[in-house]
XYZ file of C-alpha atoms in Angstrom:
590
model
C 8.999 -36.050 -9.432
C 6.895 -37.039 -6.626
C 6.606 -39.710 -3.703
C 2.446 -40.236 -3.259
C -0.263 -41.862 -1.931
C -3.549 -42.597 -3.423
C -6.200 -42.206 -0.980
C -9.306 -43.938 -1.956
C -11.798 -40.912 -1.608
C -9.685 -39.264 -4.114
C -7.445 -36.962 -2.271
C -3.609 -37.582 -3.227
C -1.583 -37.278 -0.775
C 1.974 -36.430 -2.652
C 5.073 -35.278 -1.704
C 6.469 -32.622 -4.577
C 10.007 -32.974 -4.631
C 10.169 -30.751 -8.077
C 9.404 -26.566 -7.078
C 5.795 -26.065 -7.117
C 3.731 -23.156 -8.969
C 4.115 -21.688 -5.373
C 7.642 -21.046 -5.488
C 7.681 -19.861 -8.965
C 4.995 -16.860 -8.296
C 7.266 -16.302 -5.491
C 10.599 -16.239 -7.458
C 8.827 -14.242 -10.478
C 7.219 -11.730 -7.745
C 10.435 -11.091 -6.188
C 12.211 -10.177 -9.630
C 9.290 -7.637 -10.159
C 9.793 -5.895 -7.009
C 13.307 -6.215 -7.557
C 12.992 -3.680 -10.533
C 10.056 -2.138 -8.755
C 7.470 -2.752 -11.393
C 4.566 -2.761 -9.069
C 1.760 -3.289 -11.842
C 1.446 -6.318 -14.004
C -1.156 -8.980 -15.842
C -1.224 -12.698 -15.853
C -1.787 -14.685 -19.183
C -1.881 -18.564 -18.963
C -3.453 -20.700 -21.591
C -6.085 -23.772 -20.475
C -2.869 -26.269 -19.474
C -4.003 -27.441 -16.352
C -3.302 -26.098 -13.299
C -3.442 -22.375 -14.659
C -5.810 -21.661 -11.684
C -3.356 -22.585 -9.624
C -1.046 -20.855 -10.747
C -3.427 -17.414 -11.240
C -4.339 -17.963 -7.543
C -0.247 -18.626 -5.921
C 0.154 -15.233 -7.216
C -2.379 -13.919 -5.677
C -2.010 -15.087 -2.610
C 1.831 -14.172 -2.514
C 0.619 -10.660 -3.753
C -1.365 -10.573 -0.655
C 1.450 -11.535 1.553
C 4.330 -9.192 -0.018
C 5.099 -5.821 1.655
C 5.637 -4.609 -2.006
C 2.656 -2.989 -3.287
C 1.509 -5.423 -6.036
C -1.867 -4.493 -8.314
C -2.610 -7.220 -10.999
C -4.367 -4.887 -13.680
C -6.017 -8.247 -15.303
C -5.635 -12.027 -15.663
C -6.150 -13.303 -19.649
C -6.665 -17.146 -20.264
C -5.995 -17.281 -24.174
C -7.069 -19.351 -26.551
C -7.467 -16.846 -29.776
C -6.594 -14.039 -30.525
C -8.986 -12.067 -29.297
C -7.968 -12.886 -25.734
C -5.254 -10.823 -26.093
C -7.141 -7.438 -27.868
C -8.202 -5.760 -24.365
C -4.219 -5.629 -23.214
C -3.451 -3.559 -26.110
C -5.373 -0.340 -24.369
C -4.419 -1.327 -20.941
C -1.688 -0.052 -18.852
C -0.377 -3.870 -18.786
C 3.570 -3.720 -19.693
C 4.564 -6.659 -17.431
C 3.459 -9.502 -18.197
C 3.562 -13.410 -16.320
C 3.327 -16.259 -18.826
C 2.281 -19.668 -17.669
C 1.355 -22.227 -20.494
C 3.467 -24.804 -22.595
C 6.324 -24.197 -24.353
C 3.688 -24.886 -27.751
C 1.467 -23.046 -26.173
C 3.788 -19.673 -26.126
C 4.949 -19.583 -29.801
C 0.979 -19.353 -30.460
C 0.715 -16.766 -27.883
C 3.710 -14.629 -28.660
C 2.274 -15.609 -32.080
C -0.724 -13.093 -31.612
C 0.903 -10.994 -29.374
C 3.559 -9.818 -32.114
C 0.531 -8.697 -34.166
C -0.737 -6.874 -31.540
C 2.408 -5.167 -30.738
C 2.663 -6.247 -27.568
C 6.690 -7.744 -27.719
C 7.916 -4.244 -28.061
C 10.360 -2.961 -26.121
C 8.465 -1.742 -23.715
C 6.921 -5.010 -23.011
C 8.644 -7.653 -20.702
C 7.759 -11.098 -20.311
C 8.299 -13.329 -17.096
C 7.326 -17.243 -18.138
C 7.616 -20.201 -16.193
C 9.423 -23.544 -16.060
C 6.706 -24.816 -18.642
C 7.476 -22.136 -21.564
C 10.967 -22.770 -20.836
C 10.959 -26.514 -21.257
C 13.933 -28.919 -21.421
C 15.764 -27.561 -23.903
C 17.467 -24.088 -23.733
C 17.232 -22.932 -27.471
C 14.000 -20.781 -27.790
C 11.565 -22.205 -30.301
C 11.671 -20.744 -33.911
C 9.345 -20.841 -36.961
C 10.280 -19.343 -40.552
C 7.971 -17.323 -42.880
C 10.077 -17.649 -45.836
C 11.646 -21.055 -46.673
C 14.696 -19.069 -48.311
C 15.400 -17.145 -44.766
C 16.791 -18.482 -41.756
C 14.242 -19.370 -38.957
C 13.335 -16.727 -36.609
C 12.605 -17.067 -32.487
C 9.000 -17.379 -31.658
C 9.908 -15.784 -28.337
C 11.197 -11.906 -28.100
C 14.410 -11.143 -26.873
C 14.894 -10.162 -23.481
C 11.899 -12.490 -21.912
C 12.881 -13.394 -18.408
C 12.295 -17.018 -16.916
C 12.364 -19.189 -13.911
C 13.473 -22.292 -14.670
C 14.988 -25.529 -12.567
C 17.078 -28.926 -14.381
C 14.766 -31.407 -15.812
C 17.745 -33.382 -17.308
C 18.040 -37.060 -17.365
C 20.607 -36.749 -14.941
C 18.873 -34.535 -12.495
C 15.693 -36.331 -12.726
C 18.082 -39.801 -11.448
C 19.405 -37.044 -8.181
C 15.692 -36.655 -7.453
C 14.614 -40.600 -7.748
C 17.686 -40.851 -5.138
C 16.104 -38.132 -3.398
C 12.454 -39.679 -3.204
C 13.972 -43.115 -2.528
C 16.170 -41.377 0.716
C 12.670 -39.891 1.754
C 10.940 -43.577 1.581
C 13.308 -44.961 3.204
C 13.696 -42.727 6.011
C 10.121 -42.370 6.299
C 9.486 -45.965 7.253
C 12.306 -45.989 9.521
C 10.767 -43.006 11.747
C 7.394 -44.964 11.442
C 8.948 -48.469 12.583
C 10.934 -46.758 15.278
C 7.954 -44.936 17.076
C 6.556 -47.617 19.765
C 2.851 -46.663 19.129
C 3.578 -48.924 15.480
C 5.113 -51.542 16.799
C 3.423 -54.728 14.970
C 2.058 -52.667 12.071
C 2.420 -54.141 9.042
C 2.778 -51.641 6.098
C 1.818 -54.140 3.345
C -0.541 -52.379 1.096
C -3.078 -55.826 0.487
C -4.803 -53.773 -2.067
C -6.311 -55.090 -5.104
C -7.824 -53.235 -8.139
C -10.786 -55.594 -7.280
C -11.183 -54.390 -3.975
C -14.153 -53.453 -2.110
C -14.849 -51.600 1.176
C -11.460 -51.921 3.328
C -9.843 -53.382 0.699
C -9.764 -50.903 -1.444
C -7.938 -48.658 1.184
C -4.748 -48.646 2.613
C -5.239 -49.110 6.522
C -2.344 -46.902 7.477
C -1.147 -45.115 4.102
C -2.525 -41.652 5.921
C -0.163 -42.200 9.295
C 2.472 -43.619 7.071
C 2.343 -40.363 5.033
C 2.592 -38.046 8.146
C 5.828 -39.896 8.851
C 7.212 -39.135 5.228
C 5.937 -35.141 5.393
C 8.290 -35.232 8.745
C 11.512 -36.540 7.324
C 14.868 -34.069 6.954
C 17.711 -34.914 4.486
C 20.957 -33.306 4.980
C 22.745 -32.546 2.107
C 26.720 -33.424 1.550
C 28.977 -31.687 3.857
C 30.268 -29.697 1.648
C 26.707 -28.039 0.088
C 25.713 -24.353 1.609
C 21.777 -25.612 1.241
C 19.536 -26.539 3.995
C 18.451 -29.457 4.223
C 15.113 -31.259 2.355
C 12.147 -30.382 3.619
C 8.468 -30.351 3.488
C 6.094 -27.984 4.190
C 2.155 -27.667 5.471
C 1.414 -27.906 1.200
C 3.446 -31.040 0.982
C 5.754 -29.162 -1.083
C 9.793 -28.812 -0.550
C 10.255 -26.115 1.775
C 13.554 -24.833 0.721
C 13.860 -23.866 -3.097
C 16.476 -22.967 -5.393
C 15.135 -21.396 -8.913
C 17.219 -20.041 -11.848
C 16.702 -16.805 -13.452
C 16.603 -17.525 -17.058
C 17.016 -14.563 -19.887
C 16.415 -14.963 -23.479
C 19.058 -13.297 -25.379
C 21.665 -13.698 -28.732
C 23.230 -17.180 -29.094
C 25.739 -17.926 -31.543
C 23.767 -15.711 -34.638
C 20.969 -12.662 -33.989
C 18.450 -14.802 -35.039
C 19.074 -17.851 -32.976
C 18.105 -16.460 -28.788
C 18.881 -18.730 -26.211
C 17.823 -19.063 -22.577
C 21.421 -18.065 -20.412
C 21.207 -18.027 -16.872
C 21.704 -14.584 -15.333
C 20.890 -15.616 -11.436
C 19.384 -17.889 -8.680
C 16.624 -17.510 -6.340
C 16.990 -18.891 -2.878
C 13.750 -19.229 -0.849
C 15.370 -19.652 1.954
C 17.292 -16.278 2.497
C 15.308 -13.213 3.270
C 13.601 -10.800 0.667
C 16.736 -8.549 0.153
C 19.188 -11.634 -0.748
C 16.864 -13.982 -2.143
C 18.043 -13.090 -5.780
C 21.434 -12.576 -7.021
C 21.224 -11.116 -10.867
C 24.057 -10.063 -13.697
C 23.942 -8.171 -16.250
C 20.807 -8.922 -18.518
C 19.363 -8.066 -22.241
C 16.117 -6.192 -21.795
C 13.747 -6.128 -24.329
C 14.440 -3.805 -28.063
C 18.286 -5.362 -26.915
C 18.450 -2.629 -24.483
C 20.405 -2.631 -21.236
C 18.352 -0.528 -19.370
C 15.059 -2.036 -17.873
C 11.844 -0.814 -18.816
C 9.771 1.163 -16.867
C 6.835 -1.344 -16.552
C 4.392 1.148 -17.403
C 3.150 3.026 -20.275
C 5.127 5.575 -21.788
C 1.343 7.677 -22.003
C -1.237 5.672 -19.938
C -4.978 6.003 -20.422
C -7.491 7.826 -17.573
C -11.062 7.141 -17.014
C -12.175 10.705 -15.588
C -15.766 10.842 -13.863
C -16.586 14.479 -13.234
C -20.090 16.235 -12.064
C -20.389 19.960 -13.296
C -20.561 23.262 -11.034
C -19.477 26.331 -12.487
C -16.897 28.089 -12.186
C -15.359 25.065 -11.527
C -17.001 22.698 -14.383
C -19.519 24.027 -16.700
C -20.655 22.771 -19.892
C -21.483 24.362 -23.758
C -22.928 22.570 -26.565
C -20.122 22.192 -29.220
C -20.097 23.119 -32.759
C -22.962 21.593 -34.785
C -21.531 21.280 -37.482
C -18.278 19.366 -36.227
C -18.926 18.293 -33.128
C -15.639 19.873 -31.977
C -14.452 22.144 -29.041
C -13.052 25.322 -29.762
C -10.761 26.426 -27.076
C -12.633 28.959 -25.482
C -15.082 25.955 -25.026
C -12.796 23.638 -23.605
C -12.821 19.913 -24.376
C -14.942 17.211 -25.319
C -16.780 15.451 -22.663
C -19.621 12.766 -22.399
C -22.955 13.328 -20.304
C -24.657 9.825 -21.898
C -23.596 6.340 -20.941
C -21.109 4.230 -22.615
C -24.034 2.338 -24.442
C -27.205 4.896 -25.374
C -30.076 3.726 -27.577
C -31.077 6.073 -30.382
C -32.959 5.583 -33.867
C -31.619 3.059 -35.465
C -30.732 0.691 -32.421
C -27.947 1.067 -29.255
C -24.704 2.236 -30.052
C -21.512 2.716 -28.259
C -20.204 6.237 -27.389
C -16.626 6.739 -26.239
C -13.996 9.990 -27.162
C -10.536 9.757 -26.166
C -8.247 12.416 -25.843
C -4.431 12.376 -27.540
C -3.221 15.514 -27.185
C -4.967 18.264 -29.688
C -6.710 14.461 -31.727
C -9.631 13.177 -31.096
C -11.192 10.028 -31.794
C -14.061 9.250 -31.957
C -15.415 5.658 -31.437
C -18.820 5.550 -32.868
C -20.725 3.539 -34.859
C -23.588 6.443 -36.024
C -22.475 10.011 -37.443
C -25.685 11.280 -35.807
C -23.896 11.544 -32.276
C -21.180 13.570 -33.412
C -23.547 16.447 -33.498
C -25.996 15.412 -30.871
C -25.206 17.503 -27.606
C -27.335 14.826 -25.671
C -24.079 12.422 -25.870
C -21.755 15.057 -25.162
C -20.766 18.406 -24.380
C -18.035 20.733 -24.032
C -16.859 20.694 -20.474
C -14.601 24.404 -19.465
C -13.366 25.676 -16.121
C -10.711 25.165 -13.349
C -10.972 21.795 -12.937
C -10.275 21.029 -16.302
C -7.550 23.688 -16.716
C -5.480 21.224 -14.666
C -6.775 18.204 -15.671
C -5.434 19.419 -19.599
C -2.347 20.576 -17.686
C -1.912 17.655 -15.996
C -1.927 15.443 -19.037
C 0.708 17.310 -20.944
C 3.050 17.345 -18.024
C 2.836 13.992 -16.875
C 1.706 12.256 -20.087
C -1.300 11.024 -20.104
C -4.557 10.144 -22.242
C -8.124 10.800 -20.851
C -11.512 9.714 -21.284
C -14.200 12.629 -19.888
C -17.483 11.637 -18.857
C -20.618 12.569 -16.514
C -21.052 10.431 -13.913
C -24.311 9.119 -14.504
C -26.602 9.731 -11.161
C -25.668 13.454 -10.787
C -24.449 12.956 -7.016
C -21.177 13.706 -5.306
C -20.918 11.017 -3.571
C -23.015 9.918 0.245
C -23.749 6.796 1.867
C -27.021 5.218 2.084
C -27.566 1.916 3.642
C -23.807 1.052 3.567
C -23.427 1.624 -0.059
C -21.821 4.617 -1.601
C -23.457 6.520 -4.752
C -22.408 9.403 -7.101
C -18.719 10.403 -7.630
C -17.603 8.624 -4.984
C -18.816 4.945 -6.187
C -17.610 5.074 -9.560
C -14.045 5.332 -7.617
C -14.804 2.101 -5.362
C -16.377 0.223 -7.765
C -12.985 1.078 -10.433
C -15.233 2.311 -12.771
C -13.221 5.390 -13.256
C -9.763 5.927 -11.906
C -9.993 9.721 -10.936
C -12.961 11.877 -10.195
C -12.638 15.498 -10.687
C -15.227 17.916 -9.466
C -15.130 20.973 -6.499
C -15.638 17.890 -3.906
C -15.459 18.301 -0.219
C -13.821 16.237 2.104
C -15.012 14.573 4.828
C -13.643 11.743 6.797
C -16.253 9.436 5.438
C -14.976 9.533 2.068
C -11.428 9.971 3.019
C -12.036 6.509 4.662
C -12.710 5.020 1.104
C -10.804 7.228 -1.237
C -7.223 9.156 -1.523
C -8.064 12.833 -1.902
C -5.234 14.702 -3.611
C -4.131 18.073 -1.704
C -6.928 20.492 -1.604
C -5.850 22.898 -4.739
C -8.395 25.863 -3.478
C -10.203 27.245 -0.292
C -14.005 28.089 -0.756
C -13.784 30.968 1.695
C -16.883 29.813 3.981
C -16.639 32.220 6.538
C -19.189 33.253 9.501
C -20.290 37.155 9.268
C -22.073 39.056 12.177
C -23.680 42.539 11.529
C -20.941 45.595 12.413
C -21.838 47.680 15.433
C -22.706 51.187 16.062
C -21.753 53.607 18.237
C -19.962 53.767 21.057
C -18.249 49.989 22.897
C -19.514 49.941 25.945
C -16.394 49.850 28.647
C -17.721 46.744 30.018
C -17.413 45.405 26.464
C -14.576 43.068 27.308
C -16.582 41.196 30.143
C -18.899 40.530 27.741
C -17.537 36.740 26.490
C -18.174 35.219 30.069
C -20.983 35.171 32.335
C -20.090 36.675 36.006
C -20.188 33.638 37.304
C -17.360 32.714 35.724
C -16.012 35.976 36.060
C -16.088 35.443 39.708
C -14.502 32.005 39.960
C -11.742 33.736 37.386
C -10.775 36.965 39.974
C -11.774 35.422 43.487
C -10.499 31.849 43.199
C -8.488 31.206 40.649
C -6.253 33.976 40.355
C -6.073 34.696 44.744
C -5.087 30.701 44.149
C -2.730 30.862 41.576
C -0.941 34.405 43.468
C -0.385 32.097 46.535
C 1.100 29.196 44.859
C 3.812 31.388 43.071
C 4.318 32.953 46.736
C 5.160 29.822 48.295
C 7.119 28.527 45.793
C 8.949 31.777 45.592
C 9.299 31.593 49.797
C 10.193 27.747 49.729
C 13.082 28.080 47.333
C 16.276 28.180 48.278
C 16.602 30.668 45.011
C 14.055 33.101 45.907
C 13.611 36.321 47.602
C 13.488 36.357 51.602
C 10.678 38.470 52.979
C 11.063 42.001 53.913
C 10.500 41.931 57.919
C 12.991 44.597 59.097
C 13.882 44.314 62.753
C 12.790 40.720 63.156
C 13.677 37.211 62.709
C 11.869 34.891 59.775
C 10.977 31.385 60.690
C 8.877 28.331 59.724
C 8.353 26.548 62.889
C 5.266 25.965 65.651
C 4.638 28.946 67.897
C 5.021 28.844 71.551
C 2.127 28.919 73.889
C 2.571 32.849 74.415
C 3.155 33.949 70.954
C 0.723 35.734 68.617
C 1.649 33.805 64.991
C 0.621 34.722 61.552
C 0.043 31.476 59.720
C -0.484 30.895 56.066
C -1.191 26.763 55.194
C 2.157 25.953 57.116
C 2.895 28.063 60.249
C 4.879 31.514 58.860
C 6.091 33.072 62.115
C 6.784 37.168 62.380
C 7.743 36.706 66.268
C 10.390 36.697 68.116
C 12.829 33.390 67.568
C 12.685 33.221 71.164
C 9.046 32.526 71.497
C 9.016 30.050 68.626
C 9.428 26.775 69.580
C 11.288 25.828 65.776
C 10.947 21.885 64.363
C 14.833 20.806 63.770
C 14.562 20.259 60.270
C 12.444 23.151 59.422
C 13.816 26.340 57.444
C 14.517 29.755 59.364
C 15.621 32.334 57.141
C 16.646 36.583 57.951
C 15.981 39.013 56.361
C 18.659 39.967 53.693
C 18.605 43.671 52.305
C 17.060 44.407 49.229
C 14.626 41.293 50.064
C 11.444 42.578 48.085
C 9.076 39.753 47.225
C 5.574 39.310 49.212
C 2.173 37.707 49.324
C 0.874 41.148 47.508
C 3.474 41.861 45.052
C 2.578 38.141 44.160
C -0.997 38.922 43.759
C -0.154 42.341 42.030
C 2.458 40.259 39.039
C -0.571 38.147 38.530
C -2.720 40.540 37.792
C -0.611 43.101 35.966
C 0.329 40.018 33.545
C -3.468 39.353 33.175
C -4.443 42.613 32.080
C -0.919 42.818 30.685
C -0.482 45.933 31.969
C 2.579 48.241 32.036
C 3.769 48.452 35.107
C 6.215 47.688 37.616
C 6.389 44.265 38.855
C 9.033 42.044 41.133
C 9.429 38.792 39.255
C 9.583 35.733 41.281
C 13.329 34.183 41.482
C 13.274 31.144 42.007
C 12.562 28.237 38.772
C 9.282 26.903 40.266
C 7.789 30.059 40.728
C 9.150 31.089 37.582
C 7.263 28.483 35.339
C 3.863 29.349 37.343
């Protein structure tokens, strides 16, 4: 469903009136965070345009707020394709293929087990198809047919009838038609002719329409309003020559009229145009096992790679029993010091324990490693402690093993080693060793809440005999000493004195028999001044500015220059004696 262009050098211009791969990542993206399954895997099969598809959701997990991880991407075409998913964490799963495609698909992944009920599906428009009755194939010709697909996939989906595939002819023929009206209307193509005079014989010029490329920048530019009566904006394209406002429905796979028979019932819409929190309107749906509760979208026990270096007390290693190859519990649990792949005798083999509670199994193709300590040892202390308490609390499987250049983790040359590269590099998802942290590698890793201090301390050697009294002068040099007493405290006494003088809060000073004044003394007067002229004369030899404060002496008035100086110093020494605090606020706060 497309108006296009052919460009000679091989570039189509087109116009996509149908939704694009674009809009269905973004519809199926939405419905994940919806349900907040933030972890999921892509599986398309070699129909073209898979890439595409792979890379729209990409870039749309890129652009999303939600946190999206895409564990792995699976292009299947046997069934072997679909083998690494069963150990994987993978429980959401985006299907983009052909509806033919899927039953072989759902085919292997039935053997597998993964259409459980833990397992949801999301497909596209293309495993949908035209028709709404899921596929079905029958293993015994005396049975009714069964659904290829399991109950409770999820879908988008938009009409491909016959009748909505005549609305979007009418659409691309509105589009035309408005598109050459815009481009005869503008002045600058006045006199252009838009006849094609192409021929499949064509050479050079010929072969190329003159002005298909403006033409087409006239059609990208058109807006169709819908009838009055329709709540949807109106046609559009955008800078990917695709429709710019999208309506999708949210298909779900559930019982027709028998148990056998599933059919695809729409249980919502997706609006593009609305913002993240209304784009999807959803009713009740059946989830997967015919549940209606949605999964979890991750494993019910999920599966750890843990790198660890040794240093007792915190990881230490034993050899195990020789004759088992197990742990006993005073020995802790089995962990590997060789690589994944270790040549021996008889040619490389693969070395790998997992850990399922009090099992173990063992994945090895040579009984010789079981009881060779060089592949692996029995790892004990703190560290693993929690590590085994960990995994029966929250439920989890783990997979021990020494990382493999005996370093903690530095930077050399802008590349990280040890512990600390096997995280970057997703070798291993958790590292778990007596590591410290530094901002370096908190820049490149998430360090869980320090679980114990080492107790680095600084000692000095304990004195003998008597302190000296001029111990306490001791931590500065008398040069600072003397900027301390002379300056800064004689400076800091007089600042609480004249804010304690200045406020209209404060003490008055204790002159008896005379008047107190701020003013400028007269020719014959003998003045005491401190930074602004304090007089202790007569008022009648004081010549007094207007707006200047003259204050009396009031009884009880106790507060001075030297009981200033004295507060500062008894507080410094914080000794216990009598003092006259300051009343006013200013001086206060000082």
């Amino acid at each position: 469903m497309g108006v296009f262009v052919v460009r000679a050098s091989q570039t189509d211009l087109i116009l996509q009136l149908a939704p694009s791969v674009t809009h269905q990542a973004h519809a199926m993206l939405t419905l994940l965070s919806r349900y907040n399954w933030h972890q999921f895997a892509i599986v398309t099969s070699q129909i073209a345009g898979h890439d595409d598809f792979v890379q729209a959701v990409r870039d749309r997990v890129l652009e999303s707020e939600f946190k999206f991880i895409i564990l792995t991407t699976a292009m299947v075409v046997a069934e072997n394709d679909l083998q690494f998913l069963v150990g994987s964490e993978a429980r959401i799963l985006l299907l983009y293929c052909t509806r033919e495609e899927a039953k072989t698909i759902f085919g292997y992944a039935t053997k597998l087990g993964l259409t459980g009920a833990n397992y949801v599906w999301v497909a596209t428009q293309s495993v949908i198809g035209d028709s709404l009755d899921a596929p079905t194939f029958s293993t015994n010709p005396n049975a009714p047919p069964e659904s290829a697909f399991p109950v409770g996939m999820l879908g988008v989906h938009f009409n491909t009838s016959y009748e909505s595939l005549k609305t979007e002819i009418f659409s691309g023929l509105r589009v035309f038609s408005q598109g050459v009206e815009a481009f005869y209307t503008d002045p600058i193509n006045k006199g252009v002719n838009l006849s094609t005079s192409l021929s499949c014989e064509g050479l050079g010029e010929t072969a190329k329409w003159a002005v298909g490329d403006r033409f087409f920048r006239y059609l990208k530019n058109v807006s169709i309003e819908f009838d009055s009566g329709s709540s949807k904006p109106p046609l559009k394209f955008n800078q990917e020559n695709t429709l710019q406002f999208v309506e999708l429905q949210i298909m779900n796979l559930r019982p027709g009229a028998t148990d056998r028979q599933l059919v695809w019932e729409q249980i919502g819409v997706w609006q593009s145009w609305k913002d993240q929190n209304s784009q999807l309107d959803i009713k009740d749906i059946i989830w997967p096992g015919y549940s209606h509760k949605p999964p979890d979208g991750v494993p019910e026990k999920f599966h750890l790679k843990v790198a660890f270096l040794e240093e007792p007390p915190f990881i230490k290693m034993a050899d195990p029993d020789p004759v088992t190859g197990k742990c006993s519990p005073d020995r802790g649990v089995i962990c590997r010091i060789a690589p994944e792949t270790e040549s021996i005798g008889c040619g490389e083999i693969s070395v790998r324990v997992y850990f399922t509670g009090s099992l173990i199994l063992y994945a090895l193709n040579h009984s010789e490693v079981v009881r060779n300590s060089s592949f692996y040892q029995c790892c004990s202390g703190f560290c693993i402690d929690l590590l085994v308490k960990f995994a029966e609390n929250i439920g989890f499987t783990y997979e021990l093993a020494r990382v493999q250049d005996a370093k903690w983790g530095s930077q050399h040359n802008g590349k990280w080693n040890g512990l600390i590269s096997e995280l970057i590099n997703r070798k291993v998802d958790v590292a778990l060793a007596s590591l410290m942290i530094n901002s370096e590698r908190e820049g490149v890793v998430d360090f869980s809440v320090p679980f114990m201090d080492s107790g680095v301390a600084i000692l000095t050697a304990k004195r003998t005999g008597i302190i000296s009294p001029t111990a306490f002068l001791e931590p500065f040099d008398p040069a600072l000493w003397m900027l301390v007493c002379l300056v800064g405290i004689q400076v800091y006494s007089l600042a609480i004195f004249l804010f304690e003088w200045l406020s209209p809060m404060g003490f008055d000073m204790k002159v008896p028999g005379t008047m107190l004044s701020i003013g400028r003394g007269g020719e014959n007067t003998n003045c005491f001044c401190i930074l602004i002229q304090i007089h202790t004369c007569p008022l009648s030899s004081c010549v007094l500015e207007p707006d200047l404060l003259c204050k009396e002496a009031k009884p009880g008035a106790r507060f001075s220059f030297f009981r200033s100086c004295w507060l500062v110093w008894a507080r410094l020494f914080q000794a216990s004696v009598h003092i006259d605090p300051p009343r006013g606020f200013t001086a206060n706060v000082q």
